[in-house]
PDB file of C-alpha atoms in Angstrom:
ATOM      1  CA  MET A   1     -63.539 106.928   0.505  1.00  0.00           C
ATOM      2  CA  ASN A   2     -63.147 103.179   0.272  1.00  0.00           C
ATOM      3  CA  LEU A   3     -66.042 100.766   0.812  1.00  0.00           C
ATOM      4  CA  SER A   4     -65.187  99.756   4.395  1.00  0.00           C
ATOM      5  CA  LYS A   5     -65.031 103.393   5.518  1.00  0.00           C
ATOM      6  CA  LYS A   6     -68.430 104.017   3.911  1.00  0.00           C
ATOM      7  CA  PHE A   7     -69.927 101.074   5.831  1.00  0.00           C
ATOM      8  CA  ILE A   8     -68.430 102.343   9.089  1.00  0.00           C
ATOM      9  CA  PHE A   9     -69.730 105.844   8.389  1.00  0.00           C
ATOM     10  CA  LEU A  10     -73.222 104.564   7.542  1.00  0.00           C
ATOM     11  CA  GLY A  11     -73.166 102.366  10.644  1.00  0.00           C
ATOM     12  CA  LEU A  12     -72.318 105.337  12.843  1.00  0.00           C
ATOM     13  CA  ILE A  13     -75.110 107.371  11.293  1.00  0.00           C
ATOM     14  CA  LEU A  14     -77.530 104.505  11.894  1.00  0.00           C
ATOM     15  CA  ILE A  15     -76.436 104.224  15.536  1.00  0.00           C
ATOM     16  CA  PHE A  16     -76.931 107.978  15.971  1.00  0.00           C
ATOM     17  CA  ILE A  17     -80.439 107.836  14.494  1.00  0.00           C
ATOM     18  CA  ILE A  18     -81.462 104.842  16.613  1.00  0.00           C
ATOM     19  CA  THR A  19     -80.081 106.456  19.770  1.00  0.00           C
ATOM     20  CA  SER A  20     -81.916 109.705  19.033  1.00  0.00           C
ATOM     21  CA  LEU A  21     -85.197 107.876  18.483  1.00  0.00           C
ATOM     22  CA  ALA A  22     -84.732 105.823  21.648  1.00  0.00           C
ATOM     23  CA  MET A  23     -84.103 108.959  23.715  1.00  0.00           C
ATOM     24  CA  PHE A  24     -87.255 110.533  22.291  1.00  0.00           C
ATOM     25  CA  SER A  25     -89.323 107.465  23.127  1.00  0.00           C
ATOM     26  CA  PHE A  26     -87.933 107.335  26.683  1.00  0.00           C
ATOM     27  CA  ALA A  27     -88.733 111.016  27.158  1.00  0.00           C
ATOM     28  CA  SER A  28     -92.379 110.422  26.313  1.00  0.00           C
ATOM     29  CA  GLU A  29     -92.706 107.160  28.259  1.00  0.00           C
ATOM     30  CA  GLU A  30     -93.973 108.793  31.451  1.00  0.00           C
ATOM     31  CA  LYS A  31     -96.398 110.915  29.421  1.00  0.00           C
ATOM     32  CA  ASP A  32     -97.790 107.755  27.830  1.00  0.00           C
ATOM     33  CA  TYR A  33     -98.477 106.275  31.271  1.00  0.00           C
ATOM     34  CA  ILE A  34    -100.152 109.491  32.394  1.00  0.00           C
ATOM     35  CA  ASN A  35    -102.298 109.704  29.255  1.00  0.00           C
ATOM     36  CA  ARG A  36    -103.403 106.083  29.699  1.00  0.00           C
ATOM     37  CA  ALA A  37    -104.241 106.880  33.329  1.00  0.00           C
ATOM     38  CA  LEU A  38    -106.337 109.881  32.278  1.00  0.00           C
ATOM     39  CA  LYS A  39    -108.251 107.720  29.824  1.00  0.00           C
ATOM     40  CA  LEU A  40    -108.854 105.114  32.522  1.00  0.00           C
ATOM     41  CA  ILE A  41    -110.090 107.822  34.896  1.00  0.00           C
ATOM     42  CA  ASP A  42    -112.572 108.976  32.248  1.00  0.00           C
ATOM     43  CA  GLU A  43    -113.747 105.351  32.069  1.00  0.00           C
ATOM     44  CA  GLU A  44    -113.950 105.275  35.902  1.00  0.00           C
ATOM     45  CA  LYS A  45    -111.363 102.482  36.069  1.00  0.00           C
ATOM     46  CA  TYR A  46    -109.592 104.020  39.028  1.00  0.00           C
ATOM     47  CA  ASN A  47    -107.584 101.005  40.188  1.00  0.00           C
ATOM     48  CA  GLU A  48    -106.085 100.556  36.727  1.00  0.00           C
ATOM     49  CA  ALA A  49    -105.369 104.295  36.566  1.00  0.00           C
ATOM     50  CA  VAL A  50    -103.466 104.053  39.844  1.00  0.00           C
ATOM     51  CA  GLY A  51    -101.279 101.333  38.307  1.00  0.00           C
ATOM     52  CA  GLU A  52    -100.468 103.516  35.298  1.00  0.00           C
ATOM     53  CA  LEU A  53     -99.659 106.480  37.533  1.00  0.00           C
ATOM     54  CA  GLU A  54     -97.389 104.323  39.689  1.00  0.00           C
ATOM     55  CA  GLU A  55     -95.521 103.248  36.541  1.00  0.00           C
ATOM     56  CA  ALA A  56     -95.154 106.904  35.517  1.00  0.00           C
ATOM     57  CA  LEU A  57     -93.868 107.739  38.987  1.00  0.00           C
ATOM     58  CA  MET A  58     -91.238 104.993  38.780  1.00  0.00           C
ATOM     59  CA  VAL A  59     -90.009 106.351  35.439  1.00  0.00           C
ATOM     60  CA  VAL A  60     -89.848 109.911  36.775  1.00  0.00           C
ATOM     61  CA  ARG A  61     -88.110 108.809  39.994  1.00  0.00           C
ATOM     62  CA  SER A  62     -85.489 106.922  37.998  1.00  0.00           C
ATOM     63  CA  LYS A  63     -84.620 110.192  36.239  1.00  0.00           C
ATOM     64  CA  ALA A  64     -84.625 112.378  39.365  1.00  0.00           C
ATOM     65  CA  ASN A  65     -81.594 113.139  41.510  1.00  0.00           C
ATOM     66  CA  LEU A  66     -81.423 111.690  45.000  1.00  0.00           C
ATOM     67  CA  GLU A  67     -82.150 114.379  47.590  1.00  0.00           C
ATOM     68  CA  PHE A  68     -82.040 114.393  51.359  1.00  0.00           C
ATOM     69  CA  VAL A  69     -84.272 116.923  53.130  1.00  0.00           C
ATOM     70  CA  ASN A  70     -84.737 117.508  56.844  1.00  0.00           C
ATOM     71  CA  VAL A  71     -81.886 115.249  57.895  1.00  0.00           C
ATOM     72  CA  THR A  72     -79.505 115.637  60.794  1.00  0.00           C
ATOM     73  CA  PHE A  73     -76.262 113.982  61.799  1.00  0.00           C
ATOM     74  CA  THR A  74     -76.506 111.802  64.900  1.00  0.00           C
ATOM     75  CA  ASP A  75     -74.024 110.427  67.436  1.00  0.00           C
ATOM     76  CA  GLU A  76     -75.474 106.905  67.276  1.00  0.00           C
ATOM     77  CA  GLU A  77     -78.193 104.943  65.535  1.00  0.00           C
ATOM     78  CA  ALA A  78     -81.722 106.112  66.288  1.00  0.00           C
ATOM     79  CA  TRP A  79     -83.499 103.724  68.626  1.00  0.00           C
ATOM     80  CA  GLY A  80     -86.995 104.704  67.485  1.00  0.00           C
ATOM     81  CA  PHE A  81     -89.057 107.276  65.609  1.00  0.00           C
ATOM     82  CA  GLY A  82     -87.867 110.718  66.697  1.00  0.00           C
ATOM     83  CA  MET A  83     -85.499 109.173  69.224  1.00  0.00           C
ATOM     84  CA  TYR A  84     -81.920 110.137  68.439  1.00  0.00           C
ATOM     85  CA  ASN A  85     -79.005 112.158  69.774  1.00  0.00           C
ATOM     86  CA  GLN A  86     -78.144 114.981  67.400  1.00  0.00           C
ATOM     87  CA  ARG A  87     -74.438 115.402  66.715  1.00  0.00           C
ATOM     88  CA  GLU A  88     -73.039 118.771  67.773  1.00  0.00           C
ATOM     89  CA  ASP A  89     -71.137 119.387  64.530  1.00  0.00           C
ATOM     90  CA  ALA A  90     -70.681 118.086  61.013  1.00  0.00           C
ATOM     91  CA  ILE A  91     -66.930 117.594  61.246  1.00  0.00           C
ATOM     92  CA  PHE A  92     -65.755 114.054  60.589  1.00  0.00           C
ATOM     93  CA  ALA A  93     -62.343 112.433  60.597  1.00  0.00           C
ATOM     94  CA  GLN A  94     -61.236 110.631  57.471  1.00  0.00           C
ATOM     95  CA  GLY A  95     -62.737 107.145  57.461  1.00  0.00           C
ATOM     96  CA  GLU A  96     -65.152 107.921  60.309  1.00  0.00           C
ATOM     97  CA  THR A  97     -68.638 106.505  59.874  1.00  0.00           C
ATOM     98  CA  PHE A  98     -71.400 109.082  59.967  1.00  0.00           C
ATOM     99  CA  LEU A  99     -75.031 108.476  60.790  1.00  0.00           C
ATOM    100  CA  ILE A 100     -77.964 110.559  59.648  1.00  0.00           C
ATOM    101  CA  TYR A 101     -81.559 110.712  60.785  1.00  0.00           C
ATOM    102  CA  GLY A 102     -84.269 111.952  58.477  1.00  0.00           C
TER     103      GLY A 102
END
């Protein structure tokens, strides 16, 4: 193997190692926030603990899939809380705008 191929090969190995380490550190990021929050709770620093838990929640939410629960299709925009006209079916024409209430 010539010298340039060795450098490319070593570079790829280095990239793989760095990527693997980065993924490991990201996986434990939310745990770090939670552990810091637990320590702050033991110290009765509740407001600071809330901040750490909110950071952990943001990390977890960024990894979670978007889900819609308890939603319904409507005929028009809702005009207030609980005030909507439920659509009779979930059949839409191509290009038709659909509205949901949840």
